[in-house]
mmCIF file with all atom_site columns, C-alpha atoms in Angstrom:
data_model
loop_
_atom_site.group_PDB
_atom_site.id
_atom_site.type_symbol
_atom_site.label_atom_id
_atom_site.label_alt_id
_atom_site.label_comp_id
_atom_site.label_asym_id
_atom_site.label_entity_id
_atom_site.label_seq_id
_atom_site.pdbx_PDB_ins_code
_atom_site.Cartn_x
_atom_site.Cartn_y
_atom_site.Cartn_z
_atom_site.occupancy
_atom_site.B_iso_or_equiv
_atom_site.pdbx_formal_charge
_atom_site.auth_seq_id
_atom_site.auth_comp_id
_atom_site.auth_asym_id
_atom_site.auth_atom_id
_atom_site.pdbx_PDB_model_num
ATOM 1   C CA . UNK A 1 1   ? 22.866  34.899 -3.095  1.00 45.00 ? 1   UNK A CA 1
ATOM 2   C CA . UNK A 1 2   ? 22.880  31.603 -1.231  1.00 45.00 ? 2   UNK A CA 1
ATOM 3   C CA . UNK A 1 3   ? 19.955  29.234 -1.151  1.00 43.00 ? 3   UNK A CA 1
ATOM 4   C CA . UNK A 1 4   ? 18.418  28.153 2.142   1.00 41.00 ? 4   UNK A CA 1
ATOM 5   C CA . UNK A 1 5   ? 19.449  24.667 3.293   1.00 44.00 ? 5   UNK A CA 1
ATOM 6   C CA . UNK A 1 6   ? 17.202  21.938 1.938   1.00 45.00 ? 6   UNK A CA 1
ATOM 7   C CA . UNK A 1 7   ? 16.114  18.576 3.268   1.00 49.00 ? 7   UNK A CA 1
ATOM 8   C CA . UNK A 1 8   ? 16.201  15.262 1.415   1.00 50.00 ? 8   UNK A CA 1
ATOM 9   C CA . UNK A 1 9   ? 12.658  16.011 0.171   1.00 53.00 ? 9   UNK A CA 1
ATOM 10  C CA . UNK A 1 10  ? 13.933  19.042 -1.746  1.00 60.00 ? 10  UNK A CA 1
ATOM 11  C CA . UNK A 1 11  ? 12.034  21.451 0.499   1.00 64.00 ? 11  UNK A CA 1
ATOM 12  C CA . UNK A 1 12  ? 13.866  24.165 2.421   1.00 68.00 ? 12  UNK A CA 1
ATOM 13  C CA . UNK A 1 13  ? 14.574  23.000 5.988   1.00 67.00 ? 13  UNK A CA 1
ATOM 14  C CA . UNK A 1 14  ? 11.973  25.334 7.519   1.00 79.00 ? 14  UNK A CA 1
ATOM 15  C CA . UNK A 1 15  ? 9.294   24.109 5.074   1.00 83.00 ? 15  UNK A CA 1
ATOM 16  C CA . UNK A 1 16  ? 10.285  20.509 5.716   1.00 84.00 ? 16  UNK A CA 1
ATOM 17  C CA . UNK A 1 17  ? 9.971   21.089 9.477   1.00 91.00 ? 17  UNK A CA 1
ATOM 18  C CA . UNK A 1 18  ? 6.532   22.704 8.998   1.00 91.00 ? 18  UNK A CA 1
ATOM 19  C CA . UNK A 1 19  ? 5.316   19.739 6.965   1.00 93.00 ? 19  UNK A CA 1
ATOM 20  C CA . UNK A 1 20  ? 6.763   17.270 9.476   1.00 94.00 ? 20  UNK A CA 1
ATOM 21  C CA . UNK A 1 21  ? 5.042   19.088 12.375  1.00 95.00 ? 21  UNK A CA 1
ATOM 22  C CA . UNK A 1 22  ? 1.712   19.241 10.499  1.00 96.00 ? 22  UNK A CA 1
ATOM 23  C CA . UNK A 1 23  ? 1.980   15.513 9.759   1.00 96.00 ? 23  UNK A CA 1
ATOM 24  C CA . UNK A 1 24  ? 2.593   14.799 13.452  1.00 96.00 ? 24  UNK A CA 1
ATOM 25  C CA . UNK A 1 25  ? -0.485  16.806 14.474  1.00 95.00 ? 25  UNK A CA 1
ATOM 26  C CA . UNK A 1 26  ? -2.625  15.132 11.791  1.00 96.00 ? 26  UNK A CA 1
ATOM 27  C CA . UNK A 1 27  ? -1.430  11.677 12.835  1.00 96.00 ? 27  UNK A CA 1
ATOM 28  C CA . UNK A 1 28  ? -2.164  12.407 16.522  1.00 95.00 ? 28  UNK A CA 1
ATOM 29  C CA . UNK A 1 29  ? -5.659  13.662 15.653  1.00 94.00 ? 29  UNK A CA 1
ATOM 30  C CA . UNK A 1 30  ? -6.611  10.941 13.163  1.00 94.00 ? 30  UNK A CA 1
ATOM 31  C CA . UNK A 1 31  ? -4.454  7.803  13.385  1.00 94.00 ? 31  UNK A CA 1
ATOM 32  C CA . UNK A 1 32  ? -2.462  7.585  16.635  1.00 93.00 ? 32  UNK A CA 1
ATOM 33  C CA . UNK A 1 33  ? -3.890  4.280  17.890  1.00 94.00 ? 33  UNK A CA 1
ATOM 34  C CA . UNK A 1 34  ? -5.126  1.061  16.365  1.00 93.00 ? 34  UNK A CA 1
ATOM 35  C CA . UNK A 1 35  ? -8.234  -0.596 17.758  1.00 92.00 ? 35  UNK A CA 1
ATOM 36  C CA . UNK A 1 36  ? -6.995  -4.037 18.898  1.00 95.00 ? 36  UNK A CA 1
ATOM 37  C CA . UNK A 1 37  ? -7.996  -6.889 16.636  1.00 94.00 ? 37  UNK A CA 1
ATOM 38  C CA . UNK A 1 38  ? -8.816  -4.553 13.713  1.00 94.00 ? 38  UNK A CA 1
ATOM 39  C CA . UNK A 1 39  ? -7.058  -2.439 11.132  1.00 93.00 ? 39  UNK A CA 1
ATOM 40  C CA . UNK A 1 40  ? -9.055  0.594  12.253  1.00 93.00 ? 40  UNK A CA 1
ATOM 41  C CA . UNK A 1 41  ? -6.961  3.508  13.463  1.00 94.00 ? 41  UNK A CA 1
ATOM 42  C CA . UNK A 1 42  ? -8.225  6.498  15.378  1.00 92.00 ? 42  UNK A CA 1
ATOM 43  C CA . UNK A 1 43  ? -6.738  9.549  16.995  1.00 94.00 ? 43  UNK A CA 1
ATOM 44  C CA . UNK A 1 44  ? -7.627  12.213 19.489  1.00 92.00 ? 44  UNK A CA 1
ATOM 45  C CA . UNK A 1 45  ? -10.223 13.939 17.269  1.00 89.00 ? 45  UNK A CA 1
ATOM 46  C CA . UNK A 1 46  ? -13.059 11.423 17.701  1.00 88.00 ? 46  UNK A CA 1
ATOM 47  C CA . UNK A 1 47  ? -12.200 10.970 21.378  1.00 89.00 ? 47  UNK A CA 1
ATOM 48  C CA . UNK A 1 48  ? -12.203 14.663 22.292  1.00 88.00 ? 48  UNK A CA 1
ATOM 49  C CA . UNK A 1 49  ? -15.263 15.078 20.073  1.00 83.00 ? 49  UNK A CA 1
ATOM 50  C CA . UNK A 1 50  ? -17.217 13.123 22.689  1.00 85.00 ? 50  UNK A CA 1
ATOM 51  C CA . UNK A 1 51  ? -16.982 16.157 25.005  1.00 82.00 ? 51  UNK A CA 1
ATOM 52  C CA . UNK A 1 52  ? -19.966 18.355 24.062  1.00 74.00 ? 52  UNK A CA 1
ATOM 53  C CA . UNK A 1 53  ? -18.919 21.754 22.712  1.00 68.00 ? 53  UNK A CA 1
ATOM 54  C CA . UNK A 1 54  ? -15.382 21.755 24.038  1.00 76.00 ? 54  UNK A CA 1
ATOM 55  C CA . UNK A 1 55  ? -14.429 18.697 21.990  1.00 80.00 ? 55  UNK A CA 1
ATOM 56  C CA . UNK A 1 56  ? -15.550 20.189 18.673  1.00 73.00 ? 56  UNK A CA 1
ATOM 57  C CA . UNK A 1 57  ? -13.913 23.521 19.496  1.00 76.00 ? 57  UNK A CA 1
ATOM 58  C CA . UNK A 1 58  ? -10.622 21.887 20.485  1.00 83.00 ? 58  UNK A CA 1
ATOM 59  C CA . UNK A 1 59  ? -10.672 19.672 17.407  1.00 83.00 ? 59  UNK A CA 1
ATOM 60  C CA . UNK A 1 60  ? -11.244 22.668 15.131  1.00 80.00 ? 60  UNK A CA 1
ATOM 61  C CA . UNK A 1 61  ? -8.382  24.574 16.748  1.00 82.00 ? 61  UNK A CA 1
ATOM 62  C CA . UNK A 1 62  ? -5.972  21.656 16.352  1.00 88.00 ? 62  UNK A CA 1
ATOM 63  C CA . UNK A 1 63  ? -7.118  21.070 12.784  1.00 90.00 ? 63  UNK A CA 1
ATOM 64  C CA . UNK A 1 64  ? -6.449  24.749 12.149  1.00 91.00 ? 64  UNK A CA 1
ATOM 65  C CA . UNK A 1 65  ? -2.764  24.076 12.738  1.00 94.00 ? 65  UNK A CA 1
ATOM 66  C CA . UNK A 1 66  ? -2.659  21.725 9.735   1.00 95.00 ? 66  UNK A CA 1
ATOM 67  C CA . UNK A 1 67  ? -4.459  24.219 7.497   1.00 95.00 ? 67  UNK A CA 1
ATOM 68  C CA . UNK A 1 68  ? -2.326  27.181 8.560   1.00 94.00 ? 68  UNK A CA 1
ATOM 69  C CA . UNK A 1 69  ? 0.752   25.036 7.895   1.00 95.00 ? 69  UNK A CA 1
ATOM 70  C CA . UNK A 1 70  ? -0.568  24.490 4.359   1.00 94.00 ? 70  UNK A CA 1
ATOM 71  C CA . UNK A 1 71  ? -1.002  28.223 3.871   1.00 93.00 ? 71  UNK A CA 1
ATOM 72  C CA . UNK A 1 72  ? 2.483   28.928 5.230   1.00 93.00 ? 72  UNK A CA 1
ATOM 73  C CA . UNK A 1 73  ? 3.857   26.277 2.862   1.00 93.00 ? 73  UNK A CA 1
ATOM 74  C CA . UNK A 1 74  ? 2.325   28.406 0.104   1.00 89.00 ? 74  UNK A CA 1
ATOM 75  C CA . UNK A 1 75  ? -0.275  25.922 -1.017  1.00 90.00 ? 75  UNK A CA 1
ATOM 76  C CA . UNK A 1 76  ? -2.501  27.245 -3.762  1.00 85.00 ? 76  UNK A CA 1
ATOM 77  C CA . UNK A 1 77  ? -5.852  28.742 -2.876  1.00 83.00 ? 77  UNK A CA 1
ATOM 78  C CA . UNK A 1 78  ? -7.631  25.764 -4.386  1.00 80.00 ? 78  UNK A CA 1
ATOM 79  C CA . UNK A 1 79  ? -5.679  23.362 -2.142  1.00 86.00 ? 79  UNK A CA 1
ATOM 80  C CA . UNK A 1 80  ? -6.424  25.488 0.939   1.00 89.00 ? 80  UNK A CA 1
ATOM 81  C CA . UNK A 1 81  ? -10.114 25.638 -0.017  1.00 85.00 ? 81  UNK A CA 1
ATOM 82  C CA . UNK A 1 82  ? -10.199 21.853 -0.402  1.00 86.00 ? 82  UNK A CA 1
ATOM 83  C CA . UNK A 1 83  ? -8.557  21.520 3.012   1.00 91.00 ? 83  UNK A CA 1
ATOM 84  C CA . UNK A 1 84  ? -11.212 23.829 4.487   1.00 89.00 ? 84  UNK A CA 1
ATOM 85  C CA . UNK A 1 85  ? -13.919 21.784 2.770   1.00 84.00 ? 85  UNK A CA 1
ATOM 86  C CA . UNK A 1 86  ? -12.591 18.608 4.428   1.00 86.00 ? 86  UNK A CA 1
ATOM 87  C CA . UNK A 1 87  ? -12.727 20.358 7.803   1.00 88.00 ? 87  UNK A CA 1
ATOM 88  C CA . UNK A 1 88  ? -16.228 21.723 7.113   1.00 83.00 ? 88  UNK A CA 1
ATOM 89  C CA . UNK A 1 89  ? -17.536 18.225 6.322   1.00 81.00 ? 89  UNK A CA 1
ATOM 90  C CA . UNK A 1 90  ? -15.827 16.864 9.432   1.00 85.00 ? 90  UNK A CA 1
ATOM 91  C CA . UNK A 1 91  ? -17.239 19.662 11.603  1.00 81.00 ? 91  UNK A CA 1
ATOM 92  C CA . UNK A 1 92  ? -20.790 19.497 10.257  1.00 78.00 ? 92  UNK A CA 1
ATOM 93  C CA . UNK A 1 93  ? -21.124 15.735 10.537  1.00 81.00 ? 93  UNK A CA 1
ATOM 94  C CA . UNK A 1 94  ? -19.164 15.824 13.811  1.00 79.00 ? 94  UNK A CA 1
ATOM 95  C CA . UNK A 1 95  ? -21.921 17.908 15.414  1.00 76.00 ? 95  UNK A CA 1
ATOM 96  C CA . UNK A 1 96  ? -24.216 14.873 15.450  1.00 78.00 ? 96  UNK A CA 1
ATOM 97  C CA . UNK A 1 97  ? -23.636 13.225 18.833  1.00 78.00 ? 97  UNK A CA 1
ATOM 98  C CA . UNK A 1 98  ? -21.859 9.849  18.661  1.00 81.00 ? 98  UNK A CA 1
ATOM 99  C CA . UNK A 1 99  ? -22.554 9.375  14.931  1.00 83.00 ? 99  UNK A CA 1
ATOM 100 C CA . UNK A 1 100 ? -20.280 12.327 14.194  1.00 82.00 ? 100 UNK A CA 1
ATOM 101 C CA . UNK A 1 101 ? -17.517 10.815 16.293  1.00 84.00 ? 101 UNK A CA 1
ATOM 102 C CA . UNK A 1 102 ? -17.826 7.515  14.428  1.00 87.00 ? 102 UNK A CA 1
ATOM 103 C CA . UNK A 1 103 ? -17.649 9.478  11.174  1.00 89.00 ? 103 UNK A CA 1
ATOM 104 C CA . UNK A 1 104 ? -14.402 11.106 12.395  1.00 85.00 ? 104 UNK A CA 1
ATOM 105 C CA . UNK A 1 105 ? -12.804 7.676  12.698  1.00 88.00 ? 105 UNK A CA 1
ATOM 106 C CA . UNK A 1 106 ? -13.363 7.010  8.986   1.00 90.00 ? 106 UNK A CA 1
ATOM 107 C CA . UNK A 1 107 ? -13.179 10.486 7.433   1.00 91.00 ? 107 UNK A CA 1
ATOM 108 C CA . UNK A 1 108 ? -9.790  11.550 8.859   1.00 93.00 ? 108 UNK A CA 1
ATOM 109 C CA . UNK A 1 109 ? -9.940  15.140 7.598   1.00 93.00 ? 109 UNK A CA 1
ATOM 110 C CA . UNK A 1 110 ? -6.441  15.940 8.849   1.00 95.00 ? 110 UNK A CA 1
ATOM 111 C CA . UNK A 1 111 ? -4.791  13.003 7.074   1.00 96.00 ? 111 UNK A CA 1
ATOM 112 C CA . UNK A 1 112 ? -6.720  13.931 3.913   1.00 93.00 ? 112 UNK A CA 1
ATOM 113 C CA . UNK A 1 113 ? -5.387  17.465 4.223   1.00 95.00 ? 113 UNK A CA 1
ATOM 114 C CA . UNK A 1 114 ? -1.806  16.231 4.641   1.00 96.00 ? 114 UNK A CA 1
ATOM 115 C CA . UNK A 1 115 ? -2.211  14.082 1.502   1.00 93.00 ? 115 UNK A CA 1
ATOM 116 C CA . UNK A 1 116 ? -3.500  17.131 -0.419  1.00 89.00 ? 116 UNK A CA 1
ATOM 117 C CA . UNK A 1 117 ? -0.572  19.197 0.821   1.00 93.00 ? 117 UNK A CA 1
ATOM 118 C CA . UNK A 1 118 ? 2.024   16.556 -0.050  1.00 92.00 ? 118 UNK A CA 1
ATOM 119 C CA . UNK A 1 119 ? 0.594   16.170 -3.568  1.00 87.00 ? 119 UNK A CA 1
ATOM 120 C CA . UNK A 1 120 ? 0.738   19.925 -4.006  1.00 88.00 ? 120 UNK A CA 1
ATOM 121 C CA . UNK A 1 121 ? 4.341   20.111 -2.792  1.00 89.00 ? 121 UNK A CA 1
ATOM 122 C CA . UNK A 1 122 ? 5.386   17.295 -5.126  1.00 84.00 ? 122 UNK A CA 1
ATOM 123 C CA . UNK A 1 123 ? 3.760   18.933 -8.178  1.00 77.00 ? 123 UNK A CA 1
ATOM 124 C CA . UNK A 1 124 ? 3.073   22.568 -7.354  1.00 71.00 ? 124 UNK A CA 1
ATOM 125 C CA . UNK A 1 125 ? 2.583   23.855 -10.890 1.00 62.00 ? 125 UNK A CA 1
ATOM 126 C CA . UNK A 1 126 ? 2.227   27.559 -11.360 1.00 46.00 ? 126 UNK A CA 1
ATOM 127 C CA . UNK A 1 127 ? 0.779   28.972 -8.151  1.00 43.00 ? 127 UNK A CA 1
ATOM 128 C CA . UNK A 1 128 ? 0.839   32.257 -6.363  1.00 42.00 ? 128 UNK A CA 1
ATOM 129 C CA . UNK A 1 129 ? 2.260   32.407 -2.874  1.00 44.00 ? 129 UNK A CA 1
ATOM 130 C CA . UNK A 1 130 ? -0.437  32.568 -0.246  1.00 44.00 ? 130 UNK A CA 1
ATOM 131 C CA . UNK A 1 131 ? -0.795  36.120 0.995   1.00 45.00 ? 131 UNK A CA 1
ATOM 132 C CA . UNK A 1 132 ? -1.346  37.380 4.506   1.00 54.00 ? 132 UNK A CA 1
ATOM 133 C CA . UNK A 1 133 ? -4.961  37.962 3.530   1.00 59.00 ? 133 UNK A CA 1
ATOM 134 C CA . UNK A 1 134 ? -5.319  34.256 2.713   1.00 59.00 ? 134 UNK A CA 1
ATOM 135 C CA . UNK A 1 135 ? -3.886  33.346 6.124   1.00 62.00 ? 135 UNK A CA 1
ATOM 136 C CA . UNK A 1 136 ? -6.336  35.743 7.800   1.00 68.00 ? 136 UNK A CA 1
ATOM 137 C CA . UNK A 1 137 ? -9.266  34.340 5.785   1.00 74.00 ? 137 UNK A CA 1
ATOM 138 C CA . UNK A 1 138 ? -8.226  30.797 6.657   1.00 69.00 ? 138 UNK A CA 1
ATOM 139 C CA . UNK A 1 139 ? -8.121  31.576 10.370  1.00 75.00 ? 139 UNK A CA 1
ATOM 140 C CA . UNK A 1 140 ? -11.447 33.434 10.118  1.00 81.00 ? 140 UNK A CA 1
ATOM 141 C CA . UNK A 1 141 ? -13.065 30.445 8.381   1.00 80.00 ? 141 UNK A CA 1
ATOM 142 C CA . UNK A 1 142 ? -11.824 28.118 11.124  1.00 77.00 ? 142 UNK A CA 1
ATOM 143 C CA . UNK A 1 143 ? -13.171 30.458 13.809  1.00 83.00 ? 143 UNK A CA 1
ATOM 144 C CA . UNK A 1 144 ? -16.572 30.521 12.066  1.00 86.00 ? 144 UNK A CA 1
ATOM 145 C CA . UNK A 1 145 ? -16.621 26.703 11.873  1.00 80.00 ? 145 UNK A CA 1
ATOM 146 C CA . UNK A 1 146 ? -15.715 26.412 15.552  1.00 81.00 ? 146 UNK A CA 1
ATOM 147 C CA . UNK A 1 147 ? -18.311 29.021 16.551  1.00 85.00 ? 147 UNK A CA 1
ATOM 148 C CA . UNK A 1 148 ? -20.983 27.190 14.552  1.00 85.00 ? 148 UNK A CA 1
ATOM 149 C CA . UNK A 1 149 ? -20.153 23.898 16.240  1.00 82.00 ? 149 UNK A CA 1
ATOM 150 C CA . UNK A 1 150 ? -20.280 25.576 19.638  1.00 85.00 ? 150 UNK A CA 1
ATOM 151 C CA . UNK A 1 151 ? -23.613 27.285 18.850  1.00 87.00 ? 151 UNK A CA 1
ATOM 152 C CA . UNK A 1 152 ? -25.234 23.997 17.834  1.00 86.00 ? 152 UNK A CA 1
ATOM 153 C CA . UNK A 1 153 ? -23.924 22.330 20.984  1.00 84.00 ? 153 UNK A CA 1
ATOM 154 C CA . UNK A 1 154 ? -25.301 25.118 23.195  1.00 86.00 ? 154 UNK A CA 1
ATOM 155 C CA . UNK A 1 155 ? -28.668 24.851 21.430  1.00 88.00 ? 155 UNK A CA 1
ATOM 156 C CA . UNK A 1 156 ? -28.826 21.074 21.985  1.00 85.00 ? 156 UNK A CA 1
ATOM 157 C CA . UNK A 1 157 ? -27.835 21.341 25.649  1.00 83.00 ? 157 UNK A CA 1
ATOM 158 C CA . UNK A 1 158 ? -30.420 24.077 26.275  1.00 86.00 ? 158 UNK A CA 1
ATOM 159 C CA . UNK A 1 159 ? -33.104 22.004 24.569  1.00 84.00 ? 159 UNK A CA 1
ATOM 160 C CA . UNK A 1 160 ? -32.204 19.010 26.712  1.00 79.00 ? 160 UNK A CA 1
ATOM 161 C CA . UNK A 1 161 ? -32.260 21.043 29.917  1.00 79.00 ? 161 UNK A CA 1
ATOM 162 C CA . UNK A 1 162 ? -35.576 22.697 29.038  1.00 81.00 ? 162 UNK A CA 1
ATOM 163 C CA . UNK A 1 163 ? -37.194 19.428 28.096  1.00 75.00 ? 163 UNK A CA 1
ATOM 164 C CA . UNK A 1 164 ? -35.839 17.613 31.151  1.00 72.00 ? 164 UNK A CA 1
ATOM 165 C CA . UNK A 1 165 ? -37.438 20.261 33.375  1.00 74.00 ? 165 UNK A CA 1
ATOM 166 C CA . UNK A 1 166 ? -40.751 19.770 31.582  1.00 72.00 ? 166 UNK A CA 1
ATOM 167 C CA . UNK A 1 167 ? -40.742 15.961 31.608  1.00 68.00 ? 167 UNK A CA 1
ATOM 168 C CA . UNK A 1 168 ? -38.588 15.205 34.629  1.00 64.00 ? 168 UNK A CA 1
ATOM 169 C CA . UNK A 1 169 ? -35.134 13.716 34.803  1.00 58.00 ? 169 UNK A CA 1
ATOM 170 C CA . UNK A 1 170 ? -36.214 10.090 34.332  1.00 55.00 ? 170 UNK A CA 1
ATOM 171 C CA . UNK A 1 171 ? -37.203 10.882 30.732  1.00 59.00 ? 171 UNK A CA 1
ATOM 172 C CA . UNK A 1 172 ? -33.816 12.435 29.989  1.00 57.00 ? 172 UNK A CA 1
ATOM 173 C CA . UNK A 1 173 ? -32.437 9.371  28.146  1.00 58.00 ? 173 UNK A CA 1
ATOM 174 C CA . UNK A 1 174 ? -35.464 9.056  25.876  1.00 62.00 ? 174 UNK A CA 1
ATOM 175 C CA . UNK A 1 175 ? -35.345 12.776 25.205  1.00 56.00 ? 175 UNK A CA 1
ATOM 176 C CA . UNK A 1 176 ? -31.692 12.648 24.235  1.00 57.00 ? 176 UNK A CA 1
ATOM 177 C CA . UNK A 1 177 ? -32.394 9.823  21.787  1.00 58.00 ? 177 UNK A CA 1
ATOM 178 C CA . UNK A 1 178 ? -35.253 11.833 20.228  1.00 61.00 ? 178 UNK A CA 1
ATOM 179 C CA . UNK A 1 179 ? -32.916 14.779 19.590  1.00 58.00 ? 179 UNK A CA 1
ATOM 180 C CA . UNK A 1 180 ? -30.262 12.557 18.034  1.00 55.00 ? 180 UNK A CA 1
ATOM 181 C CA . UNK A 1 181 ? -32.709 10.956 15.603  1.00 51.00 ? 181 UNK A CA 1
#
């Protein structure tokens, strides 16, 4: 029986390609650009997060790629759960308009998840291979997080529309600031 070809990292070529692709997605979401004059890096996640509802949903879907890559790389359940926890924190805080997007710049859930995955791959210890059920549960958890973010966004938009009808459009800015605080 022949072994599958391996990369310089010791991972089979397909696993190495999966990790490389997940790293590229994480980098694009969290660290693609540096703010001039600072050492602060940000990616697409906080930028697309500025779009109410759609931004959080898109960010969750793209983040799901990194987590599914971890499952397909046979990360242990505890590593996958920690990755999901990073995404949950990012999603929950990210629901707060503007403040959540600033949090995204510092939290970098995707880069944290890549670091977790790389540590696991370097020192896997005794782990069971992730099953199809784990993949399904991971995708289901991401869908629930995305649906929750969308539901909160819809609630906020409806509240703003209702209140703007009651007070008039000129009070819209003050109303929006009341909901944020």
